[in-house]
CSV table of C-alpha atoms in Angstrom, one decimal:
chain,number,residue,atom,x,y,z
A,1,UNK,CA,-23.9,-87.5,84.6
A,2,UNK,CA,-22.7,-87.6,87.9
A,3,UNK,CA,-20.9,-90.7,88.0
A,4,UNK,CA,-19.3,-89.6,84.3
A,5,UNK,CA,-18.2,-86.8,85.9
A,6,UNK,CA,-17.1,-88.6,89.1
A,7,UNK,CA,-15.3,-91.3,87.2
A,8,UNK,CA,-13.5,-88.7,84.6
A,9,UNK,CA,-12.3,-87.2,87.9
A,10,UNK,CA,-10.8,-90.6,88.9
A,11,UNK,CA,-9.0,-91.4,85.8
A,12,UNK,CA,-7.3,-87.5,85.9
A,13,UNK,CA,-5.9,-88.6,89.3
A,14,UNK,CA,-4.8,-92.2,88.4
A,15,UNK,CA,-3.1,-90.0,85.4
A,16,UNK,CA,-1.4,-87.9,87.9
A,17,UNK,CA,-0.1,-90.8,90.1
A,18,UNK,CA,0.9,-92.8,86.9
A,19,UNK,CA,2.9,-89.8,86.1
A,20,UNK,CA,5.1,-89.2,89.2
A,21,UNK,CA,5.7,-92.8,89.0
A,22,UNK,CA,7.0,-92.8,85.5
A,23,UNK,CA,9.0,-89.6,86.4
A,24,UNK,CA,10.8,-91.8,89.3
A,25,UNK,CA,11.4,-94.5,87.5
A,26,UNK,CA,12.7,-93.0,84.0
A,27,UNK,CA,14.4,-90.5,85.9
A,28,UNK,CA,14.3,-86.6,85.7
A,29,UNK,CA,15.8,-86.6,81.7
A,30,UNK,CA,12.7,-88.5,80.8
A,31,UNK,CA,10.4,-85.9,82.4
A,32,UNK,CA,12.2,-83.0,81.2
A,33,UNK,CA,11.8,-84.3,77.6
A,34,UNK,CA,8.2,-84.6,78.2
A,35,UNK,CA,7.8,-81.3,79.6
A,36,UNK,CA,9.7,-79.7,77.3
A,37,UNK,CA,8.2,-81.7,74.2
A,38,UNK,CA,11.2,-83.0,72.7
A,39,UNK,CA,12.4,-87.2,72.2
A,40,UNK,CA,15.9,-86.6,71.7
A,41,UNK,CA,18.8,-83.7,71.7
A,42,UNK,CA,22.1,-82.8,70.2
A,43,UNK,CA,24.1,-80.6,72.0
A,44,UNK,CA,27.0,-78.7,69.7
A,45,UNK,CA,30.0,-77.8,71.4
A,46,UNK,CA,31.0,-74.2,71.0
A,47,UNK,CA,34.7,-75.0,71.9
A,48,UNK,CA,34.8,-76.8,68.4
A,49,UNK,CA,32.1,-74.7,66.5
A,50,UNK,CA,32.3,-71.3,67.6
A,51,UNK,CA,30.6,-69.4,65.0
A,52,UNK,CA,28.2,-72.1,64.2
A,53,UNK,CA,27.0,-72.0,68.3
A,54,UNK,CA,27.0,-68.2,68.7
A,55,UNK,CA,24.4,-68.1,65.4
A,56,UNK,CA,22.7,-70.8,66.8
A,57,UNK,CA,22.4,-69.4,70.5
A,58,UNK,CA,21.5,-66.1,69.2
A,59,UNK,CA,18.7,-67.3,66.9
A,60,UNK,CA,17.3,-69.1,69.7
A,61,UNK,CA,17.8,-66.0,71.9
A,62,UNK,CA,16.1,-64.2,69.4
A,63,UNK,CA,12.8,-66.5,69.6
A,64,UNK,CA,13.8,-69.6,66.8
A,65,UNK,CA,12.5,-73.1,68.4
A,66,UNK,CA,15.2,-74.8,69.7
A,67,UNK,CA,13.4,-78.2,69.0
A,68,UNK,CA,13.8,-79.2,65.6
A,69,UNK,CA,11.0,-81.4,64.2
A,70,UNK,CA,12.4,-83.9,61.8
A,71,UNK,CA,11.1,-83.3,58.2
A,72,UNK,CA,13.2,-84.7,55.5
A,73,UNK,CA,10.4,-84.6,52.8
A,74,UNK,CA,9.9,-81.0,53.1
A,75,UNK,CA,13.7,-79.4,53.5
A,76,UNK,CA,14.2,-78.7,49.9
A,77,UNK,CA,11.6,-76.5,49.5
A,78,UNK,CA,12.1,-74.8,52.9
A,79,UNK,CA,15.3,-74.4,52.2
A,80,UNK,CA,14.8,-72.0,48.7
A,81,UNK,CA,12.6,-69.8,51.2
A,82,UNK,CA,14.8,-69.5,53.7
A,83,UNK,CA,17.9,-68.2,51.4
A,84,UNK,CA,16.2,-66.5,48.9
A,85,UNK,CA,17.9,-63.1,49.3
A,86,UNK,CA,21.3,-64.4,50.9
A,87,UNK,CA,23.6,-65.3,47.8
A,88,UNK,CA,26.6,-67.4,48.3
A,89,UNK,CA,29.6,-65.1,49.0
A,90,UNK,CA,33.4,-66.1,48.7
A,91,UNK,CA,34.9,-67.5,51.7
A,92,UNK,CA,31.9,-68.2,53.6
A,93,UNK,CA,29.2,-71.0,54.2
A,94,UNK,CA,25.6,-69.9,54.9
A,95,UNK,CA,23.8,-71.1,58.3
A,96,UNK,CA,20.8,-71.2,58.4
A,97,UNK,CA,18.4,-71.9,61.8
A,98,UNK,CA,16.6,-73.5,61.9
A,99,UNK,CA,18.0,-75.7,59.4
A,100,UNK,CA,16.1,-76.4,56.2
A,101,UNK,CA,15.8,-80.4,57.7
A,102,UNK,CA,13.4,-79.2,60.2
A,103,UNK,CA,9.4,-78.3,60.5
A,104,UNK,CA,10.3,-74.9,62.1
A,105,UNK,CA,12.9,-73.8,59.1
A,106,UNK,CA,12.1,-72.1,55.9
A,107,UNK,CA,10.6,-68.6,55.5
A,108,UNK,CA,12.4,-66.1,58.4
A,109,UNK,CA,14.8,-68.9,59.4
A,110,UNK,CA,18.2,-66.5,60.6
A,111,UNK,CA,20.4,-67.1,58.1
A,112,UNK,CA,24.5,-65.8,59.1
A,113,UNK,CA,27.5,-66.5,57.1
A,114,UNK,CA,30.4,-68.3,58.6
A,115,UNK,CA,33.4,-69.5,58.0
A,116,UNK,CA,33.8,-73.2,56.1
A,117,UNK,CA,35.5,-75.0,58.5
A,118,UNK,CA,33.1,-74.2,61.1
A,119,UNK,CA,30.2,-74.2,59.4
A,120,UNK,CA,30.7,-77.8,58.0
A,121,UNK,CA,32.2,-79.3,60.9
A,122,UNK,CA,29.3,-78.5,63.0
A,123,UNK,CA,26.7,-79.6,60.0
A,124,UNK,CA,28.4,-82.9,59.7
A,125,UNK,CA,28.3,-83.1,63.9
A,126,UNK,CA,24.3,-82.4,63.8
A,127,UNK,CA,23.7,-84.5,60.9
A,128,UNK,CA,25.9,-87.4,62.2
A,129,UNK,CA,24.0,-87.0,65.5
A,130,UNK,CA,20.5,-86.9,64.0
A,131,UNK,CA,21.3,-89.8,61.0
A,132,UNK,CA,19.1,-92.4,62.8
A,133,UNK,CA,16.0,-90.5,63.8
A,134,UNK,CA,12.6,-91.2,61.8
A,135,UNK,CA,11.0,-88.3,60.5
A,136,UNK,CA,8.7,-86.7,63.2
A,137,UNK,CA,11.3,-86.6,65.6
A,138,UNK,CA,11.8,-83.6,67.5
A,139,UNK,CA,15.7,-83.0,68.4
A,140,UNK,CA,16.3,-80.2,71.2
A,141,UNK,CA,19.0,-78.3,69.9
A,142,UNK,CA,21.5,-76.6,72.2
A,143,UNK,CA,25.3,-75.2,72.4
A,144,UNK,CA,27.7,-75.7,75.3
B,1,UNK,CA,17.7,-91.3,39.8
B,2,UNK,CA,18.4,-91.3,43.1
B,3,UNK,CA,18.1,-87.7,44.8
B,4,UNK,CA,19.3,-86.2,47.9
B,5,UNK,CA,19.3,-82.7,49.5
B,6,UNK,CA,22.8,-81.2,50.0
B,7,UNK,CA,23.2,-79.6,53.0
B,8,UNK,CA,26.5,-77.8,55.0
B,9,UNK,CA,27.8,-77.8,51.4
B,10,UNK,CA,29.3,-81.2,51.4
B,11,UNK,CA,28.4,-84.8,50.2
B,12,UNK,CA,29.2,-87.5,52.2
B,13,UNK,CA,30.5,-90.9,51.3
B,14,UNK,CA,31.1,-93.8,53.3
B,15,UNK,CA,31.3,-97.6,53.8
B,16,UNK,CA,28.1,-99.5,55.2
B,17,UNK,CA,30.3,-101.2,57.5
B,18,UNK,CA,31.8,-97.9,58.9
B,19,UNK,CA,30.6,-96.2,62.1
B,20,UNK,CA,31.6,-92.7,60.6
B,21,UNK,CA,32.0,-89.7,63.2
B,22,UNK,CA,31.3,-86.1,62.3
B,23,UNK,CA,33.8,-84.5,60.1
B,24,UNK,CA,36.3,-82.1,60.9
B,25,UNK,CA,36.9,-79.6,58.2
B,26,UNK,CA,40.3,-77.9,58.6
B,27,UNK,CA,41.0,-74.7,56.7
B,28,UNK,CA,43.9,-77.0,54.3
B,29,UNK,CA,40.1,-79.4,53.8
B,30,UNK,CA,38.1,-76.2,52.6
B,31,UNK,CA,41.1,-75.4,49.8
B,32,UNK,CA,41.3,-78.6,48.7
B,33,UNK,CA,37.8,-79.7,48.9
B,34,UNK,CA,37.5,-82.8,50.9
B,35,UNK,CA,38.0,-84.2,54.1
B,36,UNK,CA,38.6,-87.8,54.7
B,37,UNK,CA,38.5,-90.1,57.8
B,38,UNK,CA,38.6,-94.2,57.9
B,39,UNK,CA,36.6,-95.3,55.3
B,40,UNK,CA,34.9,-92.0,54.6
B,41,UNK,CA,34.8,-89.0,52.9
B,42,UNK,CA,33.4,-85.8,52.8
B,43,UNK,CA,33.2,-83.8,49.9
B,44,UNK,CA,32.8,-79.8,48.7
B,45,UNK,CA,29.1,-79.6,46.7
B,46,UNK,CA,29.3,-76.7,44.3
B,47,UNK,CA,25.8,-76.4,46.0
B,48,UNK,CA,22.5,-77.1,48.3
B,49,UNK,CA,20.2,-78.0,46.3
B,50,UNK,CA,18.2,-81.0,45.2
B,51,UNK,CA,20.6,-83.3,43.8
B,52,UNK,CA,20.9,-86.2,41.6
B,53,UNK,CA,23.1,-88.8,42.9
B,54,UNK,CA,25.1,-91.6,40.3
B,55,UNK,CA,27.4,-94.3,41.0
B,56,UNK,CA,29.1,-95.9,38.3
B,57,UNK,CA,31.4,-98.5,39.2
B,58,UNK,CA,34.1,-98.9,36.2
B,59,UNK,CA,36.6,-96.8,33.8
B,60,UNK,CA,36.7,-93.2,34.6
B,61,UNK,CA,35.4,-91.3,31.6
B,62,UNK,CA,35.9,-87.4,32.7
B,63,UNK,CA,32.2,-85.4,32.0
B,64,UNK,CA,33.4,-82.1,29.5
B,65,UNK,CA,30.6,-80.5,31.2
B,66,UNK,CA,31.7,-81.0,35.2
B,67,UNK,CA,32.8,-77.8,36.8
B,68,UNK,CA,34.7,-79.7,39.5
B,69,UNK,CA,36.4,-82.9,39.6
B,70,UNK,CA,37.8,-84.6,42.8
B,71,UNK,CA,39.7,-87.6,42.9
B,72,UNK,CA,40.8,-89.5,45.9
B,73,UNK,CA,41.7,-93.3,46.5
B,74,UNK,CA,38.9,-95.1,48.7
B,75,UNK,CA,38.9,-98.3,49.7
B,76,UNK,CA,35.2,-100.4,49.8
B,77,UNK,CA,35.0,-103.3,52.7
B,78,UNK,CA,31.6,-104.5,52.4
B,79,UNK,CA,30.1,-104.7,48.6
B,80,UNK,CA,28.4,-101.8,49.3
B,81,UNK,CA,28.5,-97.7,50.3
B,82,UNK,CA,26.4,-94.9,51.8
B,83,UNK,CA,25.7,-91.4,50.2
B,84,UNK,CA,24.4,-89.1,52.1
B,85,UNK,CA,24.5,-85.3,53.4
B,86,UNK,CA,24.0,-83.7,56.8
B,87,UNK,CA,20.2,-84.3,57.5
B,88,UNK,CA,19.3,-85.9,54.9
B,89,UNK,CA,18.7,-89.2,53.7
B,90,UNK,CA,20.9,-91.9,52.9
B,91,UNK,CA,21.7,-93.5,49.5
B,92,UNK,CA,22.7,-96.9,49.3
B,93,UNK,CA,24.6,-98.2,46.4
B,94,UNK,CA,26.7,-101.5,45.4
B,95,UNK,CA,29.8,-101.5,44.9
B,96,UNK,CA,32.2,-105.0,44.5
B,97,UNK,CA,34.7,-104.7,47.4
B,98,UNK,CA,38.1,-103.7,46.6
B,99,UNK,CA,40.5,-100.4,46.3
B,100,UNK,CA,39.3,-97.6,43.9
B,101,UNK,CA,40.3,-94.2,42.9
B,102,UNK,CA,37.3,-92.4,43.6
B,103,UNK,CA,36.5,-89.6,40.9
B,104,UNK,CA,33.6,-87.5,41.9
B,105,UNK,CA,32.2,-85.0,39.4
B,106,UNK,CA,29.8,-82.2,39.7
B,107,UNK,CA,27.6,-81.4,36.8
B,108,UNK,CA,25.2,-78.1,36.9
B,109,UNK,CA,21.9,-79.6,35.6
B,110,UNK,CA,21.1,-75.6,34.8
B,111,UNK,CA,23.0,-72.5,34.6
B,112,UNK,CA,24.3,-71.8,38.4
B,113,UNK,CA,22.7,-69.0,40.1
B,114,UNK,CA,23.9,-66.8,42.6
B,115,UNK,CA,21.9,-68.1,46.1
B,116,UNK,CA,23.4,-72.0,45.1
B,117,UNK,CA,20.2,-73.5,45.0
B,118,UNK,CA,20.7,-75.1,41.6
B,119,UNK,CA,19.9,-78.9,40.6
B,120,UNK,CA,23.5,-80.5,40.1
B,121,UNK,CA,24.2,-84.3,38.9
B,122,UNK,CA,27.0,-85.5,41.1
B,123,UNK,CA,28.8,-88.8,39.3
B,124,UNK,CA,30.8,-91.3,41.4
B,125,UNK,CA,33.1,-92.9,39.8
B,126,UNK,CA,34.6,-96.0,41.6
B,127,UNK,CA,37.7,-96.6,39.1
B,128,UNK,CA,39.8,-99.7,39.8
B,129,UNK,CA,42.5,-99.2,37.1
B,130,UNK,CA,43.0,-95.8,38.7
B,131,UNK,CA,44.0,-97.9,41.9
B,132,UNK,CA,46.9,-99.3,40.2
């Protein structure tokens, strides 16, 4: 049992070593991405999508993940929970976040309506952006 | 049938060969529906819903029971194009290279509801006499 024990021990330090080396040699992004959990990011600028950031940056604000967790299969349906109650009105788009796309959308996702231009301008900038991922990806979303 | 998730209200339609950017909807894009770059286009769903997606490559026969009708020229470069929607997956479909009027028609597949989340049939048609 003791040399179990005394071996486990070994391998946590080799892990810590083998860490702080891939940290140096991926750089800090990589790190940060494995800290924070997340394999890629989009970040929307507000300059072009004012409305669209604000609801974004106040839904995370107000405790929505910011990583979105790539789940095509599953949007449609998390999409009729999350705008059940919010018909469309005249002159607006609805934006929903997190967006129906992703694991942490659906039920309670903060829905806000915004104006069209915005609204599908910055849809077609996050979907551009996120075309290419695999499902199971999780995107970091922020606004700048 | 092919079926795909409409998102941000619009439907997107490009080439295969094309390395489309995001779209930029101005307010004159919003009233009249579209919004067009190189070799793409984006266009207003009527929802965003599950939707069924058909390509039909030939005369444009207009659908008495589509509640919106858009038509556009687009040119195809590669014998084939991409239909997709923010997020979700992309469709592709065959189409002969050449320069079409694009018709696209959306058909409510049940009685349209008040939230939008409604099945709609969304026909492409890829007209080359209305090139001409």
């Amino acid at each position: 049992m003791k040399v179990k024990a005394f071996l486990l021990g070994v391998l946590a330090l080799a892990g810590v070593f083998v860490g702080f080396d891939l940290q140096n040699s991926h750089g800090t992004s990589f790190a940060a991405k494995k800290a924070a959990n997340y394999d890629e990011s989009v970040t929307l600028p507000m300059a072009k999508y004012p409305e669209t950031g604000k609801h974004i940056k106040d839904a995370i604000a107000a405790g929505h993940s910011a990583v979105c967790t790539i789940d095509r299969g599953g949007a449609a349906d998390r999409r009729k929970e999350s705008l059940k109650g919010y018909p469309t009105k005249p002159g607006y788009d609805r934006d929903e976040f997190p967006m129906a796309m992703c694991k942490e959308g659906g039920k309670g996702a903060d829905i806000r309506y915004i104006t069209p231009a915005d609204n599908r301008g910055a849809g077609s900038y996050i979907g551009n952006h996120v075309e290419n991922y695999p499902d199971g990806t999780k995107v970091l979303i922020s606004v700048k | 049938m092919n079926k795909l998730l409409i998102s941000y209200s619009q439907l997107i339609i490009t080439n295969t060969d094309e390395e489309h950017s995001s779209f930029q909807w101005s307010d004159e894009d919003v009233k009249r529906g579209y919004s067009v770059q190189r070799g793409a286009v984006a266009i207003e769903a009527i929802n965003n819903d599950e939707s069924e997606i058909e390509v039909i490559v030939g005369s444009y026969l207009p659908s008495e029971k589509a509640t919106v009708t858009y038509s556009l020229p687009f040119p195809v470069r590669a014998d084939s194009i991409i239909v997709t929607s923010p997020g979700a997956v992309t469709l592709p479909f065959s189409v002969p290279k050449g320069t079409y009027q694009l018709h696209v028609e959306a058909i409510p597949l049940q009685q349209p509801t008040d939230d939008g989340l409604f099945p709609v049939r969304y026909q492409l048609y890829f007209d080359t006499n209305g090139s001409k």
